[in-house]
Every structure is written in structure tokens, then in C-alpha cells.
XYZ file of C-alpha atoms in Angstrom:
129
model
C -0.789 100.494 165.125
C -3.886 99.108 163.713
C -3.246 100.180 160.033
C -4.642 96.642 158.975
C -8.038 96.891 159.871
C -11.130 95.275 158.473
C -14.632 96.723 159.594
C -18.375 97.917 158.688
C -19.034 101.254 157.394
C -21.176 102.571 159.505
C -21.197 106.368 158.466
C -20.282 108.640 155.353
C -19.336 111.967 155.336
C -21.046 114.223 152.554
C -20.174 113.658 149.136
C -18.587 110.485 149.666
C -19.281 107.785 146.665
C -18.262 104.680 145.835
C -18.565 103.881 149.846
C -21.757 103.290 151.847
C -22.864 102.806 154.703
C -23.056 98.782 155.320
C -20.163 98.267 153.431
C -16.983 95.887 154.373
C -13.935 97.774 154.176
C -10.074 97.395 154.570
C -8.328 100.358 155.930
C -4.837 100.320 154.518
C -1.543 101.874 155.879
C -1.432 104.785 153.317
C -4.513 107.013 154.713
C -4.034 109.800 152.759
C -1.821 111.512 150.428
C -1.984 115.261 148.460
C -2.322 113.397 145.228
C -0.876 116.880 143.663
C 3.091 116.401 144.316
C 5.210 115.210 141.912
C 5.359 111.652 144.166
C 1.582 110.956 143.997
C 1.283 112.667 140.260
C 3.933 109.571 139.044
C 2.235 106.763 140.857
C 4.314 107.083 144.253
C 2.430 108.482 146.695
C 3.304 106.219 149.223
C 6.446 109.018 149.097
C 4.185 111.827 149.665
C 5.468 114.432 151.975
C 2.062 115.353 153.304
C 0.597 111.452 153.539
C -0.868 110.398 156.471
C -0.736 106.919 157.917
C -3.103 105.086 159.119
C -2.245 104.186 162.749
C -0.117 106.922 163.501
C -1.277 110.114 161.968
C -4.602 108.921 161.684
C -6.329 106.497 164.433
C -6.068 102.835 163.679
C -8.617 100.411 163.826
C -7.716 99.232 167.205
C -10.547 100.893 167.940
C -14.461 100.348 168.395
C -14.523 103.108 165.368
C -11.827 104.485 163.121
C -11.807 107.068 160.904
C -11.110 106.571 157.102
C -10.705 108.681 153.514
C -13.079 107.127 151.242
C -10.385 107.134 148.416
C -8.188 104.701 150.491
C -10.445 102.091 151.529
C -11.423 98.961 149.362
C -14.459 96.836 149.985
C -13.555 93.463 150.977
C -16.178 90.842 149.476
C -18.298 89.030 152.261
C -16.990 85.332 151.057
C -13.194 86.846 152.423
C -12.089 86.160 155.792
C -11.753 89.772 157.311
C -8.998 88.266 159.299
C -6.988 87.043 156.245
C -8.077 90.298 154.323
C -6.897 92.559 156.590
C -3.100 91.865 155.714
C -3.416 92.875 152.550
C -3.907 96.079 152.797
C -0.781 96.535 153.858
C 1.621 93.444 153.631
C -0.263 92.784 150.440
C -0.044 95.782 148.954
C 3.829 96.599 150.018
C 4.464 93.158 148.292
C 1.942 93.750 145.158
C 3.550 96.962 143.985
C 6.844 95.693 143.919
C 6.359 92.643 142.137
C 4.179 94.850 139.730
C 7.052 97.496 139.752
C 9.581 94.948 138.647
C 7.728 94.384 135.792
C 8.305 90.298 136.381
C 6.115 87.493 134.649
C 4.968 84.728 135.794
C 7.139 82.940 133.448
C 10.329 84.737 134.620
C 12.785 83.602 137.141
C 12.680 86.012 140.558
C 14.319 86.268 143.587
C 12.619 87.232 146.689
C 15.102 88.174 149.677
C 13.528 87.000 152.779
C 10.690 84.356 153.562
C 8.700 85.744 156.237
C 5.276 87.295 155.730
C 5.891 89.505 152.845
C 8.085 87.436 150.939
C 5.632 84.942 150.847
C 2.969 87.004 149.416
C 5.400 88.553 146.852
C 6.552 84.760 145.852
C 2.191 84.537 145.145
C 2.176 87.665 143.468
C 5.047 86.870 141.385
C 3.574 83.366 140.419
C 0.811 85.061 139.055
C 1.978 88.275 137.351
């Protein structure tokens, strides 16, 4: 649905900081959440009731332009690969938090249930937690 999207700002609505124009972005699946529920108040706002996600509730970068809250992009430095950037901001971040959940170590001994695309960035995150 184009909720992995790597692109250009090329406009900021007002009051936006820590975004400008001219900036490389990722646009990640979780495009916006209340941040005042009891979910996004304990670090879970990916279980927000009133989230929206990007590609579905929010255009996806499958587009010539998409649309973005400022709070839920991160710049993407110009030596990445957009194309191998764009993966993690969703893949990469489904697999991040719950290697960071588990509280694992890099010196502890962790099983990862499946091999595809996740698991294999969960096995990296876990190597290096």
C-alpha cells in the first residue's frame, strides 16, 4: 500500500520542526496516532484506536506526492540506499521493537520463528542488542 516509502520533502506545513523542506525522509506504516490513550501514553501506540496507517488511511507513497505527519517521519542519511531504507520503516521497525521488547542481549541465546524478511532483520537486531 506504499507504507514503505522513501522521498524528498518538498513542502512543510506551518509549525512543522525538525523537518524541512529538502530533506530525505522514510514514511513509516504507523502515520499517526492520538499519543493521549492509554496505548500511546505506555509506549504502544502502534495499538492506538484512532492511528492512522500509512497506505490505507492515509495515501501511500505510491504516489508522485504523499502526505506525511512530521512526528512520524525520520530522515534517512544521503550515504543510505533509499531502496534498502525504505524497509525499515516498517519491516525494520516491526522487527526492532520486538527484539527491544524482549529485552534480549546480544550475548543471550534467541529464537526467531520464521526466516523470511523480518526474521532476518530481527536475527540482526538481536545480534546487536
Amino acid at each position: 500500500p506504499g507504507h514503505e516509502g522513501v522521498g524528498i520533502v518538498e513542502m512543510v506545513g506551518p509549525g512543522v520542526t525538525g523537518v524541512k523542506e529538502g530533506d530525505r525522509v522514510a514514511i513509516p506504516w504507523l502515520g499517526y496516532a492520538c499519543g493521549a490513550c492509554e496505548y500511546c501514553m505506555s509506549g504502544w501506540s502502534t495499538l492506538c484506536e484512532k492511528q492512522l496507517n500509512t497506505g490505507y488511511f492515509i495515501d501511500g507513497a505510491y504516489a508522485d506526492y504523499a502526505l506525511a505527519f512530521a512526528k512520524y517521519v525520520v530522515k534517512v542519511p544521503e550515504n543510505v540506499n533509499p531502496l534498502e531504507a525504505a524497509p525499515l520503516s516498517c519491516a525494520g521497525v516491526t522487527t526492532y521493537k520486538a527484539v527491544k521488547m524482549s529485552g534480549a542481549r546480544s550475548s543471550d541465546l534467541v529464537a526467531i520463528f520464521g526466516i523470511g524478511g523480518l526474521g532476518h532483520l530481527a536475527v540482526q537486531y538481536a545480534k546487536i542488542a
